């Protein structure tokens, strides 16, 4: 279950990064940035917002989830999740 959440977060970040790169490509094709300076500045902003930020955010979330301790068999919280013993043994 934890691996699915990690994978889902990473897949979501990569999907957002991919759509960000498509947006940059579309804007370049339509020549919405006439001057080279503005184009380079906008490239930097778009890559940072659409690609780098989601990947970093997802990596931080995955690391935070991985640091949470797992329940062990000797942990009382683990036994409280088990159904009561109805066999009488």
Short mmCIF file of N, CA and C in Angstrom, two decimals:
data_model
loop_
_atom_site.label_atom_id
_atom_site.label_comp_id
_atom_site.label_asym_id
_atom_site.label_seq_id
_atom_site.Cartn_x
_atom_site.Cartn_y
_atom_site.Cartn_z
N UNK A 1 0.83 -1.19 0.00
CA UNK A 1 0.00 0.00 0.00
C UNK A 1 0.87 1.25 0.00
N UNK A 2 1.94 1.23 0.81
CA UNK A 2 2.82 2.39 0.85
C UNK A 2 3.51 2.60 -0.49
N UNK A 3 3.94 1.49 -1.12
CA UNK A 3 4.62 1.60 -2.40
C UNK A 3 3.70 2.20 -3.46
N UNK A 4 2.40 1.86 -3.39
CA UNK A 4 1.46 2.43 -4.35
C UNK A 4 1.35 3.94 -4.17
N UNK A 5 1.35 4.38 -2.93
CA UNK A 5 1.27 5.83 -2.69
C UNK A 5 2.53 6.51 -3.19
N UNK A 6 3.68 5.91 -2.93
CA UNK A 6 4.92 6.51 -3.42
C UNK A 6 4.91 6.58 -4.93
N UNK A 7 4.53 5.46 -5.57
CA UNK A 7 4.49 5.43 -7.02
C UNK A 7 3.49 6.43 -7.57
N UNK A 8 2.34 6.54 -6.91
CA UNK A 8 1.34 7.49 -7.37
C UNK A 8 1.84 8.92 -7.31
N UNK A 9 2.55 9.27 -6.25
CA UNK A 9 3.09 10.61 -6.13
C UNK A 9 4.14 10.91 -7.18
N UNK A 10 5.00 9.94 -7.43
CA UNK A 10 6.04 10.12 -8.44
C UNK A 10 5.44 10.18 -9.83
N UNK A 11 4.47 9.32 -10.09
CA UNK A 11 3.82 9.33 -11.41
C UNK A 11 3.10 10.66 -11.62
N UNK A 12 2.44 11.16 -10.59
CA UNK A 12 1.76 12.44 -10.70
C UNK A 12 2.74 13.58 -10.98
N UNK A 13 3.88 13.56 -10.29
CA UNK A 13 4.88 14.61 -10.51
C UNK A 13 5.45 14.53 -11.91
N UNK A 14 5.73 13.32 -12.37
CA UNK A 14 6.27 13.17 -13.72
C UNK A 14 5.23 13.55 -14.77
N UNK A 15 3.98 13.26 -14.51
CA UNK A 15 2.91 13.66 -15.43
C UNK A 15 2.81 15.18 -15.52
N UNK A 16 2.88 15.84 -14.36
CA UNK A 16 2.83 17.30 -14.35
C UNK A 16 4.04 17.89 -15.05
N UNK A 17 5.21 17.27 -14.83
CA UNK A 17 6.43 17.74 -15.50
C UNK A 17 6.29 17.58 -17.00
N UNK A 18 5.73 16.47 -17.44
CA UNK A 18 5.55 16.23 -18.87
C UNK A 18 4.61 17.26 -19.48
N UNK A 19 3.51 17.55 -18.79
CA UNK A 19 2.58 18.55 -19.32
C UNK A 19 3.22 19.94 -19.33
N UNK A 20 4.08 20.21 -18.35
CA UNK A 20 4.80 21.49 -18.35
C UNK A 20 5.72 21.63 -19.54
N UNK A 21 6.43 20.54 -19.86
CA UNK A 21 7.31 20.58 -21.03
C UNK A 21 6.52 20.74 -22.32
N UNK A 22 5.34 20.12 -22.39
CA UNK A 22 4.49 20.29 -23.57
C UNK A 22 4.03 21.74 -23.69
N UNK A 23 3.72 22.37 -22.56
CA UNK A 23 3.30 23.77 -22.57
C UNK A 23 4.42 24.65 -23.09
N UNK A 24 5.65 24.40 -22.61
CA UNK A 24 6.80 25.18 -23.08
C UNK A 24 6.98 25.00 -24.58
N UNK A 25 6.87 23.76 -25.05
CA UNK A 25 7.03 23.48 -26.47
C UNK A 25 5.97 24.20 -27.30
N UNK A 26 4.74 24.18 -26.83
CA UNK A 26 3.65 24.85 -27.54
C UNK A 26 3.88 26.36 -27.62
N UNK A 27 4.30 26.95 -26.50
CA UNK A 27 4.55 28.39 -26.49
C UNK A 27 5.69 28.76 -27.44
N UNK A 28 6.71 27.91 -27.51
CA UNK A 28 7.82 28.20 -28.42
C UNK A 28 7.38 28.09 -29.87
N UNK A 29 6.57 27.07 -30.16
CA UNK A 29 6.11 26.89 -31.54
C UNK A 29 5.28 28.08 -32.00
N UNK A 30 4.52 28.64 -31.12
CA UNK A 30 3.66 29.77 -31.49
C UNK A 30 4.41 31.10 -31.45
N UNK A 31 5.66 31.04 -31.10
CA UNK A 31 6.54 32.23 -31.08
C UNK A 31 5.94 33.36 -30.24
N UNK A 32 5.49 33.01 -29.05
CA UNK A 32 4.93 34.03 -28.17
C UNK A 32 6.02 34.85 -27.49
N UNK A 33 7.26 34.37 -27.56
CA UNK A 33 8.37 35.12 -26.96
C UNK A 33 9.24 35.63 -28.09
N UNK A 34 9.19 36.92 -28.33
CA UNK A 34 9.90 37.48 -29.48
C UNK A 34 11.37 37.71 -29.19
N UNK A 35 11.68 38.30 -28.04
CA UNK A 35 13.06 38.65 -27.74
C UNK A 35 13.76 37.48 -27.06
N UNK A 36 15.03 37.33 -27.33
CA UNK A 36 15.79 36.21 -26.76
C UNK A 36 15.86 36.29 -25.24
N UNK A 37 16.03 37.49 -24.70
CA UNK A 37 16.12 37.64 -23.25
C UNK A 37 14.82 37.20 -22.58
N UNK A 38 13.72 37.65 -23.11
CA UNK A 38 12.42 37.30 -22.52
C UNK A 38 12.19 35.80 -22.66
N UNK A 39 12.56 35.24 -23.82
CA UNK A 39 12.37 33.81 -24.03
C UNK A 39 13.17 33.01 -23.02
N UNK A 40 14.43 33.38 -22.81
CA UNK A 40 15.26 32.65 -21.86
C UNK A 40 14.72 32.79 -20.44
N UNK A 41 14.26 33.97 -20.08
CA UNK A 41 13.70 34.18 -18.74
C UNK A 41 12.42 33.36 -18.57
N UNK A 42 11.55 33.37 -19.57
CA UNK A 42 10.31 32.61 -19.48
C UNK A 42 10.57 31.11 -19.48
N UNK A 43 11.58 30.66 -20.23
CA UNK A 43 11.96 29.25 -20.18
C UNK A 43 12.34 28.86 -18.77
N UNK A 44 13.15 29.70 -18.13
CA UNK A 44 13.59 29.41 -16.77
C UNK A 44 12.40 29.34 -15.82
N UNK A 45 11.49 30.30 -15.92
CA UNK A 45 10.33 30.33 -15.03
C UNK A 45 9.44 29.11 -15.27
N UNK A 46 9.16 28.80 -16.53
CA UNK A 46 8.27 27.68 -16.84
C UNK A 46 8.88 26.35 -16.42
N UNK A 47 10.16 26.16 -16.69
CA UNK A 47 10.80 24.90 -16.29
C UNK A 47 10.80 24.78 -14.78
N UNK A 48 11.07 25.87 -14.08
CA UNK A 48 11.07 25.82 -12.62
C UNK A 48 9.69 25.50 -12.07
N UNK A 49 8.67 26.17 -12.57
CA UNK A 49 7.31 26.00 -12.03
C UNK A 49 6.71 24.65 -12.43
N UNK A 50 6.85 24.27 -13.70
CA UNK A 50 6.15 23.09 -14.19
C UNK A 50 6.95 21.79 -14.05
N UNK A 51 8.26 21.87 -13.93
CA UNK A 51 9.07 20.65 -13.93
C UNK A 51 9.79 20.45 -12.60
N UNK A 52 10.59 21.41 -12.20
CA UNK A 52 11.45 21.21 -11.03
C UNK A 52 10.63 21.19 -9.74
N UNK A 53 9.73 22.14 -9.55
CA UNK A 53 8.96 22.21 -8.29
C UNK A 53 8.13 20.95 -8.02
N UNK A 54 7.38 20.41 -8.99
CA UNK A 54 6.62 19.19 -8.69
C UNK A 54 7.51 18.00 -8.34
N UNK A 55 8.65 17.87 -9.01
CA UNK A 55 9.54 16.74 -8.72
C UNK A 55 10.13 16.87 -7.32
N UNK A 56 10.55 18.07 -6.95
CA UNK A 56 11.11 18.28 -5.61
C UNK A 56 10.04 18.06 -4.54
N UNK A 57 8.84 18.59 -4.77
CA UNK A 57 7.75 18.41 -3.80
C UNK A 57 7.41 16.94 -3.62
N UNK A 58 7.36 16.20 -4.72
CA UNK A 58 7.06 14.78 -4.63
C UNK A 58 8.16 14.03 -3.90
N UNK A 59 9.41 14.38 -4.16
CA UNK A 59 10.53 13.71 -3.48
C UNK A 59 10.48 13.97 -1.98
N UNK A 60 10.14 15.19 -1.58
CA UNK A 60 10.03 15.51 -0.15
C UNK A 60 8.89 14.71 0.48
N UNK A 61 7.76 14.60 -0.21
CA UNK A 61 6.63 13.84 0.33
C UNK A 61 6.96 12.37 0.47
N UNK A 62 7.65 11.81 -0.52
CA UNK A 62 8.05 10.40 -0.46
C UNK A 62 9.01 10.17 0.69
N UNK A 63 9.97 11.07 0.86
CA UNK A 63 10.93 10.93 1.96
C UNK A 63 10.25 11.05 3.32
N UNK A 64 9.27 11.94 3.43
CA UNK A 64 8.56 12.10 4.70
C UNK A 64 7.75 10.85 5.04
N UNK A 65 7.13 10.24 4.03
CA UNK A 65 6.38 9.01 4.28
C UNK A 65 7.30 7.86 4.63
N UNK A 66 8.46 7.82 4.01
CA UNK A 66 9.40 6.72 4.26
C UNK A 66 9.97 6.79 5.67
N UNK A 67 10.01 7.96 6.26
CA UNK A 67 10.57 8.11 7.61
C UNK A 67 9.60 7.71 8.71
N UNK A 68 8.34 7.53 8.37
CA UNK A 68 7.38 7.13 9.39
C UNK A 68 7.68 5.70 9.83
N UNK A 69 7.70 5.45 11.13
CA UNK A 69 8.05 4.11 11.59
C UNK A 69 6.95 3.10 11.26
N UNK A 70 7.38 1.89 10.98
CA UNK A 70 6.44 0.80 10.72
C UNK A 70 6.04 0.16 12.04
N UNK A 71 4.86 -0.41 12.08
CA UNK A 71 4.42 -1.12 13.27
C UNK A 71 5.10 -2.48 13.32
N UNK A 72 5.59 -2.85 14.49
CA UNK A 72 6.17 -4.18 14.65
C UNK A 72 5.17 -5.07 15.37
N UNK A 73 5.45 -6.36 15.38
CA UNK A 73 4.55 -7.32 16.01
C UNK A 73 4.48 -7.10 17.51
N UNK A 74 5.54 -6.56 18.09
CA UNK A 74 5.56 -6.34 19.54
C UNK A 74 4.92 -5.02 19.94
N UNK A 75 4.54 -4.22 18.99
CA UNK A 75 3.94 -2.92 19.27
C UNK A 75 2.48 -3.09 19.71
N UNK A 76 2.06 -2.49 20.83
CA UNK A 76 0.66 -2.61 21.27
C UNK A 76 -0.33 -2.08 20.24
N UNK A 77 0.06 -1.09 19.47
CA UNK A 77 -0.84 -0.54 18.45
C UNK A 77 -1.15 -1.59 17.38
N UNK A 78 -0.18 -2.45 17.10
CA UNK A 78 -0.39 -3.51 16.12
C UNK A 78 -1.46 -4.48 16.62
N UNK A 79 -1.38 -4.85 17.89
CA UNK A 79 -2.34 -5.80 18.46
C UNK A 79 -3.72 -5.18 18.60
N UNK A 80 -3.80 -3.88 18.76
CA UNK A 80 -5.12 -3.24 18.87
C UNK A 80 -5.85 -3.26 17.53
N UNK A 81 -5.13 -3.43 16.42
CA UNK A 81 -5.77 -3.49 15.10
C UNK A 81 -6.28 -4.89 14.78
N UNK A 82 -5.81 -5.90 15.49
CA UNK A 82 -6.22 -7.27 15.21
C UNK A 82 -7.62 -7.53 15.75
N UNK A 83 -8.37 -8.42 15.12
CA UNK A 83 -9.70 -8.75 15.66
C UNK A 83 -9.54 -9.53 16.96
N UNK A 84 -10.54 -9.50 17.81
CA UNK A 84 -10.44 -10.23 19.08
C UNK A 84 -10.38 -11.73 18.85
N UNK A 85 -9.73 -12.41 19.77
CA UNK A 85 -9.59 -13.86 19.68
C UNK A 85 -10.92 -14.50 20.10
N UNK A 86 -11.61 -15.13 19.16
CA UNK A 86 -12.92 -15.72 19.45
C UNK A 86 -12.86 -17.23 19.59
N UNK A 87 -11.67 -17.81 19.45
CA UNK A 87 -11.57 -19.27 19.53
C UNK A 87 -11.48 -19.75 20.96
N UNK A 88 -11.19 -18.88 21.88
CA UNK A 88 -11.11 -19.25 23.29
C UNK A 88 -9.77 -19.81 23.69
N UNK A 89 -8.78 -19.72 22.82
CA UNK A 89 -7.45 -20.23 23.20
C UNK A 89 -6.51 -19.10 23.50
#
